[in-house]
Tab-separated table of C-alpha atoms in Angstrom:
chain	number	residue	atom	x	y	z
A	94	MET	CA	1.607	-57.362	-26.669
A	95	LYS	CA	5.282	-55.752	-27.254
A	96	GLU	CA	5.067	-52.181	-26.281
A	97	ILE	CA	5.825	-49.737	-29.334
A	98	LYS	CA	9.290	-47.630	-29.120
A	99	PRO	CA	8.484	-44.028	-28.328
A	100	GLU	CA	10.678	-43.257	-31.383
A	101	ILE	CA	8.336	-45.524	-33.477
A	102	ALA	CA	5.522	-43.971	-32.245
A	103	GLU	CA	6.663	-40.748	-33.211
A	104	LYS	CA	7.658	-41.579	-36.555
A	105	VAL	CA	3.915	-42.868	-36.959
A	106	ARG	CA	2.698	-39.361	-35.887
A	107	GLN	CA	4.799	-37.823	-38.425
A	108	LEU	CA	3.561	-39.801	-41.064
A	109	GLU	CA	-0.060	-39.432	-40.117
A	110	GLU	CA	0.513	-35.692	-40.107
A	111	LYS	CA	2.353	-35.902	-43.266
A	112	PHE	CA	-0.303	-37.933	-45.216
A	113	LYS	CA	-3.444	-36.242	-43.652
A	114	ASN	CA	-1.974	-32.821	-45.153
A	115	SER	CA	-1.763	-34.318	-48.491
A	116	GLY	CA	-5.357	-35.707	-48.211
A	117	GLN	CA	-4.291	-39.313	-48.190
A	118	ASP	CA	-4.921	-42.174	-45.777
A	119	LEU	CA	-1.963	-43.295	-43.257
A	120	GLY	CA	-3.733	-46.544	-43.278
A	121	SER	CA	-4.012	-47.575	-46.592
A	122	TYR	CA	-0.272	-47.018	-46.855
A	123	LEU	CA	0.594	-49.213	-43.812
A	124	ASP	CA	-1.588	-51.989	-45.625
A	125	GLY	CA	0.668	-51.490	-48.519
A	126	LEU	CA	3.864	-52.163	-46.492
A	127	LEU	CA	2.546	-55.179	-44.945
A	128	TYR	CA	1.568	-56.919	-48.365
A	129	ASP	CA	4.638	-55.776	-50.140
A	130	LYS	CA	7.814	-58.080	-50.549
A	131	TYR	CA	10.996	-57.008	-49.719
A	132	LEU	CA	13.107	-54.928	-51.768
A	133	THR	CA	15.820	-56.841	-53.954
A	134	TYR	CA	19.172	-55.465	-55.471
A	135	TRP	CA	18.336	-56.931	-58.649
A	136	ASP	CA	14.832	-55.737	-58.714
A	137	TYR	CA	16.019	-52.415	-57.997
A	138	ILE	CA	18.591	-51.979	-60.505
A	139	SER	CA	16.337	-54.218	-62.990
A	140	LEU	CA	19.136	-56.269	-63.636
A	141	ASP	CA	17.640	-58.769	-65.793
A	142	THR	CA	16.260	-56.063	-68.224
A	143	LEU	CA	19.935	-54.446	-68.051
A	144	LEU	CA	21.576	-57.469	-68.923
A	145	SER	CA	19.050	-58.161	-71.970
A	146	LEU	CA	19.803	-55.209	-73.970
A	147	GLN	CA	23.597	-56.254	-75.453
A	148	ASN	CA	21.333	-57.176	-78.528
A	149	THR	CA	24.546	-57.579	-81.049
A	150	ARG	CA	24.153	-57.932	-84.754
A	151	THR	CA	26.866	-60.640	-85.602
A	152	HIS	CA	28.401	-63.621	-83.991
A	153	PHE	CA	31.603	-62.125	-83.403
A	154	PRO	CA	32.388	-62.262	-79.562
A	155	ASP	CA	33.975	-58.616	-79.114
A	156	GLU	CA	30.990	-57.084	-80.410
A	157	LYS	CA	29.297	-57.526	-76.984
A	158	ILE	CA	32.362	-55.525	-75.598
A	159	PHE	CA	31.887	-52.737	-78.103
A	160	ILE	CA	28.043	-52.090	-77.580
A	161	GLY	CA	28.568	-52.644	-73.840
A	162	TYR	CA	30.911	-49.783	-73.542
A	163	HIS	CA	28.654	-47.429	-75.423
A	164	GLN	CA	25.615	-48.041	-73.268
A	165	ILE	CA	27.717	-47.305	-70.264
A	166	THR	CA	28.728	-44.197	-71.886
A	167	GLU	CA	25.188	-43.096	-72.349
A	168	LEU	CA	24.325	-43.887	-68.900
A	169	TYR	CA	27.192	-41.891	-67.540
A	170	PHE	CA	26.122	-39.194	-69.952
A	171	ASN	CA	22.682	-39.583	-68.437
A	172	LEU	CA	24.083	-38.694	-65.045
A	173	ILE	CA	26.159	-35.823	-66.483
A	174	ILE	CA	22.972	-34.279	-67.806
A	175	HIS	CA	21.598	-34.856	-64.554
A	176	GLU	CA	24.189	-32.754	-62.844
A	177	GLN	CA	23.830	-29.881	-65.750
A	178	GLU	CA	20.584	-29.622	-65.089
A	179	GLN	CA	20.677	-28.824	-61.459
A	180	ILE	CA	23.044	-25.972	-62.487
A	181	VAL	CA	20.778	-24.506	-65.263
A	182	GLU	CA	17.615	-24.597	-62.975
A	183	ALA	CA	19.364	-23.364	-59.733
A	184	GLU	CA	18.435	-19.875	-58.686
A	185	ASP	CA	20.827	-17.479	-56.803
A	186	ILE	CA	23.628	-20.230	-57.530
A	187	SER	CA	26.361	-20.582	-54.778
A	188	VAL	CA	30.119	-21.018	-55.674
A	189	ALA	CA	30.077	-24.189	-53.282
A	190	PHE	CA	27.425	-25.551	-55.103
A	191	PHE	CA	28.439	-24.552	-58.914
A	192	THR	CA	31.847	-26.103	-57.958
A	193	GLU	CA	30.392	-29.427	-56.573
A	194	LYS	CA	28.336	-29.793	-59.441
A	195	VAL	CA	30.968	-29.367	-62.244
A	196	ASN	CA	33.630	-31.384	-60.412
A	197	ARG	CA	31.039	-33.976	-60.426
A	198	VAL	CA	30.684	-33.988	-63.996
A	199	VAL	CA	34.487	-33.984	-64.649
A	200	ARG	CA	34.444	-36.848	-62.653
A	201	TYR	CA	32.135	-38.816	-64.622
A	202	PHE	CA	34.172	-37.904	-67.832
A	203	ARG	CA	37.592	-38.946	-66.386
A	204	ILE	CA	36.066	-42.132	-65.434
A	205	LEU	CA	34.904	-42.513	-69.380
A	206	THR	CA	38.194	-41.380	-70.399
A	207	HIS	CA	40.312	-43.499	-68.252
A	208	SER	CA	37.811	-46.628	-69.150
A	209	PHE	CA	38.375	-46.119	-72.944
A	210	ASP	CA	41.262	-48.313	-72.929
A	211	VAL	CA	38.540	-51.145	-73.442
A	212	MET	CA	37.858	-49.589	-76.680
A	213	ILE	CA	41.327	-48.983	-77.691
A	214	LYS	CA	43.131	-52.468	-76.394
A	215	GLY	CA	40.224	-54.384	-75.582
A	216	MET	CA	38.877	-55.588	-78.959
A	217	ASP	CA	40.454	-57.759	-81.344
A	218	LYS	CA	40.949	-55.573	-84.323
A	219	GLU	CA	39.930	-58.193	-87.025
A	220	GLN	CA	36.719	-58.952	-85.397
A	221	PHE	CA	35.979	-54.928	-84.747
A	222	LEU	CA	36.852	-54.716	-88.701
A	223	LYS	CA	34.341	-57.245	-89.667
A	224	PHE	CA	31.502	-56.571	-87.307
A	225	ARG	CA	31.560	-52.879	-87.648
A	226	MET	CA	30.231	-53.204	-91.180
A	227	ALA	CA	26.827	-54.933	-89.788
A	228	LEU	CA	26.415	-51.383	-87.961
A	229	LEU	CA	26.302	-49.128	-90.933
A	230	PRO	CA	25.232	-46.275	-90.933
A	231	ALA	CA	25.196	-46.147	-86.873
A	232	SER	CA	27.907	-44.261	-85.497
A	233	GLY	CA	29.004	-42.789	-82.239
A	234	PHE	CA	28.828	-39.548	-84.006
A	235	GLN	CA	24.668	-40.098	-83.289
A	236	SER	CA	25.047	-39.875	-79.570
A	237	GLY	CA	22.288	-37.010	-79.012
A	238	GLN	CA	23.461	-36.950	-75.247
A	239	PHE	CA	26.891	-35.838	-76.155
A	240	ARG	CA	25.392	-32.864	-78.034
A	241	MET	CA	22.771	-32.133	-75.511
A	242	ILE	CA	26.100	-31.677	-73.014
A	243	GLU	CA	27.496	-29.162	-74.958
A	244	ILE	CA	24.352	-27.104	-75.677
A	245	PHE	CA	23.825	-27.384	-71.707
A	246	SER	CA	27.423	-26.153	-71.403
A	247	THR	CA	27.783	-23.347	-73.536
A	248	PRO	CA	26.034	-20.915	-76.236
A	249	LEU	CA	25.889	-22.312	-79.538
A	250	GLU	CA	28.074	-19.348	-80.612
A	251	ASN	CA	30.977	-21.075	-78.999
A	252	LEU	CA	30.058	-24.489	-80.748
A	253	VAL	CA	29.972	-22.850	-84.389
A	254	HIS	CA	32.518	-24.191	-86.578
A	255	MET	CA	36.166	-22.433	-85.977
A	256	ASP	CA	36.194	-21.298	-89.826
A	257	VAL	CA	33.043	-19.075	-89.323
A	258	ARG	CA	32.912	-18.736	-85.443
A	259	LYS	CA	33.994	-14.820	-85.807
A	260	ASP	CA	30.975	-14.176	-87.792
A	261	PHE	CA	28.476	-15.271	-85.280
A	262	SER	CA	27.664	-13.941	-82.024
A	263	GLY	CA	24.535	-14.524	-79.750
A	264	ASP	CA	22.509	-11.702	-81.800
A	265	HIS	CA	22.158	-14.463	-84.447
A	266	SER	CA	18.786	-16.680	-83.825
A	267	VAL	CA	19.389	-20.267	-82.402
A	268	GLU	CA	18.580	-21.583	-85.694
A	269	GLU	CA	21.025	-19.728	-87.522
A	270	LEU	CA	23.852	-20.883	-84.805
A	271	TYR	CA	22.625	-24.708	-85.028
A	272	GLU	CA	22.975	-24.828	-88.880
A	273	ASN	CA	26.759	-23.611	-88.620
A	274	ILE	CA	27.487	-25.887	-85.583
A	275	TYR	CA	30.844	-27.815	-85.665
A	276	TRP	CA	29.984	-31.188	-85.843
A	277	LYS	CA	27.964	-31.084	-88.758
A	278	ARG	CA	30.909	-30.800	-90.937
A	279	GLY	CA	31.944	-33.809	-89.316
A	280	ALA	CA	29.753	-36.039	-91.348
A	281	THR	CA	29.368	-34.089	-94.497
A	282	ASP	CA	31.495	-35.011	-97.768
A	283	LEU	CA	33.975	-32.120	-97.938
A	284	ALA	CA	34.180	-32.161	-101.860
A	285	SER	CA	30.487	-32.329	-102.426
A	286	GLY	CA	29.044	-30.995	-99.260
A	287	GLU	CA	26.328	-33.643	-99.308
A	288	LYS	CA	25.355	-34.918	-96.029
A	289	THR	CA	26.150	-38.323	-94.915
A	290	LEU	CA	23.207	-40.590	-94.123
A	291	THR	CA	24.606	-40.780	-90.608
A	292	LEU	CA	24.103	-37.134	-90.319
A	293	LYS	CA	20.380	-37.040	-91.981
A	294	GLN	CA	19.249	-39.727	-89.382
A	295	PHE	CA	20.654	-37.576	-86.663
A	296	GLU	CA	18.892	-34.459	-87.758
A	297	GLU	CA	15.878	-35.920	-88.323
A	298	GLU	CA	15.716	-37.626	-85.124
A	299	TYR	CA	17.092	-35.339	-82.720
A	300	THR	CA	17.099	-31.519	-84.543
A	301	PRO	CA	13.954	-30.617	-82.603
A	302	ARG	CA	14.946	-31.747	-79.515
A	303	PHE	CA	18.317	-29.901	-79.920
A	304	LEU	CA	16.614	-26.801	-80.612
A	305	ARG	CA	13.917	-26.837	-78.038
A	306	LEU	CA	16.989	-27.324	-75.598
A	307	ALA	CA	18.989	-24.543	-76.869
A	308	ASN	CA	15.943	-22.061	-76.592
A	309	ARG	CA	15.541	-23.542	-73.021
A	310	VAL	CA	18.816	-22.976	-71.882
A	311	LYS	CA	19.619	-19.617	-73.515
A	312	ASP	CA	20.987	-17.045	-71.058
A	313	ARG	CA	21.266	-20.021	-68.659
A	314	THR	CA	24.148	-22.465	-69.764
A	315	LEU	CA	27.017	-23.254	-67.488
A	316	TYR	CA	28.850	-20.653	-69.261
A	317	GLU	CA	26.176	-17.858	-68.620
A	318	LYS	CA	25.454	-18.862	-65.071
A	319	TYR	CA	29.260	-18.357	-64.386
A	320	GLN	CA	29.107	-14.969	-66.203
A	321	GLN	CA	26.206	-13.776	-64.054
A	322	LEU	CA	28.287	-14.396	-61.102
A	323	SER	CA	29.587	-11.661	-58.967
A	324	SER	CA	33.193	-10.262	-59.975
A	325	GLU	CA	34.444	-11.891	-56.356
A	326	ASP	CA	32.772	-15.594	-57.090
A	327	LYS	CA	34.137	-15.311	-60.621
A	328	ASN	CA	37.338	-15.149	-59.609
A	329	ASN	CA	37.203	-18.015	-57.026
A	330	LYS	CA	39.941	-19.949	-57.600
A	331	ASN	CA	38.369	-23.753	-56.901
A	332	LEU	CA	35.351	-22.891	-59.634
A	333	VAL	CA	37.863	-21.420	-62.220
A	334	GLU	CA	39.933	-24.421	-62.101
A	335	ALA	CA	36.830	-26.721	-62.015
A	336	LEU	CA	35.567	-25.232	-65.036
A	337	ARG	CA	39.059	-25.228	-66.594
A	338	THR	CA	39.303	-28.942	-65.960
A	339	LEU	CA	35.995	-29.496	-67.435
A	340	ASP	CA	36.733	-27.892	-70.734
A	341	VAL	CA	40.227	-30.026	-70.906
A	342	THR	CA	38.361	-33.283	-70.036
A	343	VAL	CA	35.525	-32.817	-72.752
A	344	ASN	CA	36.970	-30.866	-75.349
A	345	VAL	CA	40.748	-32.212	-75.415
A	346	ASN	CA	41.029	-35.572	-73.480
A	347	TRP	CA	37.947	-37.266	-74.334
A	348	LEU	CA	38.161	-36.452	-77.990
A	349	LEU	CA	42.058	-37.429	-78.041
A	350	MET	CA	40.840	-40.839	-76.636
A	351	HIS	CA	38.570	-41.600	-79.455
A	352	ILE	CA	41.449	-40.620	-81.879
A	353	GLY	CA	43.617	-43.289	-80.411
A	354	ALA	CA	40.830	-46.084	-80.782
A	355	ALA	CA	40.582	-44.585	-84.296
A	356	HIS	CA	44.302	-44.998	-84.975
A	357	ARG	CA	43.700	-48.373	-83.548
A	358	TYR	CA	41.392	-49.759	-85.897
A	359	LEU	CA	41.023	-47.626	-88.433
A	360	MET	CA	44.745	-47.062	-89.658
A	361	SER	CA	46.597	-49.344	-91.710
A	362	LYS	CA	49.551	-49.435	-94.204
A	363	LYS	CA	47.349	-48.339	-96.998
A	364	GLY	CA	45.919	-45.133	-95.074
A	365	ALA	CA	42.893	-44.441	-93.234
A	366	VAL	CA	39.670	-46.805	-93.300
A	367	ALA	CA	36.595	-45.013	-93.494
A	368	ALA	CA	34.592	-44.747	-90.110
A	369	THR	CA	31.240	-46.733	-90.052
A	370	GLY	CA	29.095	-43.716	-90.495
A	371	GLY	CA	31.293	-41.906	-93.003
A	372	THR	CA	32.481	-39.510	-90.778
A	373	ASN	CA	35.485	-37.414	-91.460
A	374	TRP	CA	36.971	-38.428	-88.259
A	375	LYS	CA	41.263	-37.487	-89.059
A	376	ASP	CA	39.761	-34.020	-89.705
A	377	PHE	CA	36.738	-33.865	-87.058
A	378	LEU	CA	38.177	-35.255	-83.994
A	379	PRO	CA	41.510	-33.370	-83.339
A	380	PRO	CA	40.641	-30.664	-80.993
A	381	SER	CA	42.955	-28.416	-82.275
A	382	PHE	CA	41.221	-28.485	-85.696
A	383	GLN	CA	38.059	-27.512	-83.912
A	384	ARG	CA	39.134	-25.320	-80.725
A	385	ILE	CA	35.886	-25.882	-79.132
A	386	SER	CA	35.938	-24.567	-75.414
A	387	PHE	CA	32.972	-24.036	-73.156
A	388	PHE	CA	34.530	-21.129	-71.192
A	389	PRO	CA	36.820	-19.387	-73.856
A	390	GLU	CA	36.964	-16.541	-71.517
A	391	LEU	CA	38.881	-18.830	-69.008
A	392	TRP	CA	41.922	-19.152	-71.421
A	393	SER	CA	44.596	-16.951	-72.750
A	394	GLU	CA	44.838	-16.437	-76.443
A	395	GLU	CA	47.930	-18.486	-76.502
A	396	GLU	CA	46.519	-21.094	-74.679
A	397	MET	CA	43.642	-21.460	-77.268
A	398	LYS	CA	46.137	-21.340	-80.136
A	399	GLU	CA	47.867	-24.291	-78.562
A	400	TRP	CA	44.555	-26.142	-77.820
A	401	GLY	CA	44.964	-29.890	-77.360
A	402	LYS	CA	48.652	-29.779	-78.829
A	403	GLU	CA	50.553	-30.480	-75.592
A	404	TRP	CA	48.345	-33.347	-74.405
A	405	VAL	CA	49.181	-34.929	-77.945
A	406	ASP	CA	52.901	-34.120	-77.732
A	407	GLU	CA	53.433	-35.305	-74.127
A	408	THR	CA	50.793	-37.904	-73.335
A	409	PHE	CA	49.234	-39.422	-76.659
A	410	ASN	CA	52.385	-39.849	-78.775
A	411	LYS	CA	54.487	-41.110	-76.234
A	412	LYS	CA	52.396	-43.191	-74.164
A	413	MET	CA	50.120	-44.750	-77.084
A	414	ASN	CA	53.019	-44.561	-79.750
A	415	ILE	CA	50.989	-42.961	-82.312
A	416	HIS	CA	53.154	-41.416	-85.076
């Protein structure tokens, strides 16, 4: 019988100690290893299940691109929330840890932003304008995970609509602040004040979850975690740069890529075509109209006045030929 290597025997001893301390029998687990099949890549990532989820509603081929990209986006949003939760739950957070997690979030958003060409240039316009009608009243506006990313990032008073933001502060209740959150106007008829079905569905599905999350992270958002640092740590160049980059990546670049897609598919010689959920995309998406910032104290008054404008002038209009 082949002699067991000392390093293997030591690992078995350590495993036996581990399971003994938890009241478990190592022998039973070793039996499981003997009977278990080798893990495969496709089983590990549940590939067959993953590829079965692109359930299109029409026969237009490019709808598969549309649904696939949105599913990919939600997977990345889930990773972003995973990083944010670690910041929120951390005690005595270090600058290095904070910076690394924020940079990860930025990286995920940059991947999504750079890949948005799939949505802007990767679908046939005529197919899109037809299959979109089968999706009513569903809309990307209804991404609950993106709203959770916002709630993790900053106090609700920073997400109140710009027109009334000066009237609200952290002294108001979570419920009051939530009622005046900026994105609700994006799916409300501006003339009548009537909520669209898209917004009604969204609120019914997510409002309790959003309020629970807002109460859970009160005084613990990324913004507040930053504010609670020492003066020296708050002035850390790498952290400040990471937080400012996150702000621009989410609240400027990500929104403007959506405007690019909207212009590509929803603008015609006769004017703007209504979005599938009835959202006011021309008034809702431009960052200069909302001026949402997760970390407002990291920006000068002049920078906030010009929020998003430089990107539009230098990048958006010139590169995408949108006028």
